[in-house]
Amino acid sequence: MDKFPTWHLHLGGRVQGVGFRPFVYRLAGEMGLPGWVQNTADGVHIEYNADEEIAKKFYASVLDHAPPLALVTFHHQQAAAPVVYESFNIVDSSVHFPSKLLLSPDFATCERCRAEMADPANRRYLYAFTTCTQCGPRFSIVGQLPYDRANTTMADFGMCSRCEAEYHDPADRRHFSQTNSCPDCAVRMQLWDNRHNLVEEAQLAILHRICSLWNDGKIVAIKGIGGYLLTCDAANERAVGELRLRKYRPAKPFALMFPDLVALKSVAHVSPAEARELTSVAAPIVLLRLLENGSNNLAVSQIFPGLTRAGAMLPYAPLYELLLRNFARPIVATSGNVSHAPIVFTDEAALGELSTLADYVLVHDRAIVAPQDDSVVAYTRYAQRRIVLRRSRGFAPYFGQKNPLRPESTLLAMGAMSKSTFALAHLGDIHVSQYLGDTDDYDAQISYEKTLDRFLNLFQAQPAIVLADRHPGYFTSKLGKALAGRWNGTRIEVPHHEAHFAAVLGEHDLLEAAEPILGVVWDGTGLGDDQQIWGGEFFIFREKKFSRIAHFAYFDHFLGDKMATEPRLSALALANDLSSARPILQPKFSATEWRNYQKLIAGNSLKTSSVGRLFDAVASLLGLIDRASYEGEAALLLEEAASRFFRDELVITVEWLGPGDPQELLSALSLVNEVIGKIKAGEEVARIAAWFHVRLVVAIREVALRHGGRKVCFSGGVFQNGLLVDLLVKLLGADYELFFNRELSPNDENISFGQLMWYQATAGK
């Protein structure tokens, strides 16, 4: 072999925990190449002997035939110092490089592992923690990089002789599977009751016992991949109602878990795109429309009161696969926490905090180090546009695309207050954290800080630049200021709505676009440059500058966050001066409230342009809701009402499309005045709600016509509304290129990534 030169190949991205080294080992064996492959903190390194032609073929084969779950974001091959190798080996991992990797998310159970669990002849038959190189936990269990068993919470589990043999066998799909175990070296479960009594330890007996408990109407907290889920029989109205009471969650929908796709299709419409999402390696919750005449034994009024869509998922972990296969019916599966608190993920906390919520608690001894909620995705009804509503388990934390940001310095973007995430730009890669909740809650603040510390330790990173929202009162803004001071770094304030716009530009690689781009950013709350509350904004991005060119006319904003939880206050703020609105408005308030609010409005100076609050106002005026029990409830009910008007075909009444004066179209007061006129005329609620959605699109069309460009970006929480997105596609799609958030949510989860993109486009150019 001394006549062949030595080559060194370096690959980075998501290349650990996906069977990459065994794949390289087998490929080298097939091509007869001696050398080695190694995991390091900056990716996978391969060194081998080959002539130049064979080296090119090997290089191409590695890239073209990489494992399905791999994501190679950079690669480079070059000649190396000559070394003669006798055989090809997998060598021990090294940490002598700076950490430059994409953390792999947690993967849903693969079909081959499912088949093994169902096969009585297989030694993993009914084993609740079956995994291989193509499935199982990753991000939730890794303590440090590179991703090797010793660096995960599997480090304390010794492998039995048969698992050890699989682990070292290049022909086995569990070759170097870091989560490998079986019933002989098992992850062990225990079932406890809420009085701290150990109920069951026999593994198979536990599976049967939980199904019996569901049948008896009990609530069971179960430790999953990213934390605990609270579960009960989805057909048992009393059990679901009890869960609502205990969780202090009066109306927000619960997610459901179905045994399989067949069972789900008997209850809900499932499009091909939705089926692919449900069965993907991420296996998120997907919002689905219920069949009107489906075989539905669900406790509908308790699970998703007043709605026609349900959040559904399939079993993504072996434990859930076995339980649901045995139970053969859907269960409620909601985050194990009190409303607004972070998900519980330690056994100690589960046996303590969840004992007031659940009748029984199932723990196991594989620890979780990165808690995550289930991700949530929706597809619009007509155009089948994908909308990420929550990006967490299965998606976070890697950002799976070619990133437009290549900073020389390490950057940390702190995100916003609600729907919090942070984003770390380090050594050319971008890592966007999982959804971390609303950081006006103390427990969420602690969770945010712990997760951030973990990321910084994993990547051995100390940011030189900290980007934070301009709002000084946000927890993330205050923490960003403190961290920049601690690190002697630079802190930069980023306008909230420009960050939203920048997130879409970054996702679609538009930061270098030559032509001007229109950005439509509609949400509930964000501090504007003039110290008012923005939320109905139009921007132009031109020559790497953001300019606000239009916005919804201001109206009163008062009582802070209370306005977001009581839609009647938005209705009052908008319609208080309309005499025609008085008979609708006044009954929503007590006499004392009415007098006090009149005085408050008279002396109020804070204004808002928020389209989110406009949705709230219209929902209240139409009698849909006056007090919300969860964020976005009013907008969701208004979307549901409008969808009832359109039903199966998006046919739009022609007179609704008439152009208008942009000043009138962008006047929330004018829109509300028309709504009141339609109410007085006796128009049905669904028709008015549909008209309202269409007129918002007409307003965007008129601004776009005056802008003159062809590219339009949309972001902000309002664009979680699938009907609004469908109307935009139908009415504007032929004349404009429309860009929406694709892998990130349009809500404030995208702010951290948007802050990075804003920096790249402006201060960092």
GROMACS .gro file of C-alpha atoms in nm, residues 417-418 438-441 471 473-474 524-526 533 557-567 569-570 606 613 616 628 631:
model
   31
  417MET     CA    1  -4.020   3.714   2.600
  418SER     CA    2  -4.303   3.486   2.490
  438ASP     CA    3  -4.290   3.232   2.816
  439THR     CA    4  -4.010   3.387   3.019
  440ASP     CA    5  -4.237   3.613   3.218
  441ASP     CA    6  -4.274   3.295   3.426
  471HIS     CA    7  -3.784   4.600   2.489
  473GLY     CA    8  -3.844   4.486   3.032
  474TYR     CA    9  -3.805   4.142   2.873
  524GLY     CA   10  -4.982   4.091   1.912
  525THR     CA   11  -4.713   4.295   2.082
  526GLY     CA   12  -4.371   4.438   2.010
  533ILE     CA   13  -4.684   4.894   2.069
  557HIS     CA   14  -5.353   5.011   2.429
  558PHE     CA   15  -5.406   4.988   2.803
  559LEU     CA   16  -5.375   4.753   3.101
  560GLY     CA   17  -5.069   4.582   2.954
  561ASP     CA   18  -5.095   4.204   2.918
  562LYS     CA   19  -5.455   4.205   3.041
  563MET     CA   20  -5.560   4.333   2.699
  564ALA     CA   21  -5.423   4.016   2.539
  565THR     CA   22  -5.624   3.794   2.774
  566GLU     CA   23  -5.955   3.983   2.752
  567PRO     CA   24  -6.064   4.037   2.390
  569LEU     CA   25  -6.085   4.519   2.608
  570SER     CA   26  -5.960   4.530   2.249
  606LEU     CA   27  -5.007   5.439   2.486
  613ARG     CA   28  -5.552   4.286   1.907
  616ASP     CA   29  -5.936   3.992   1.945
  628ALA     CA   30  -5.945   3.408   2.676
  631GLU     CA   31  -5.298   3.290   2.409
   0.00000   0.00000   0.00000
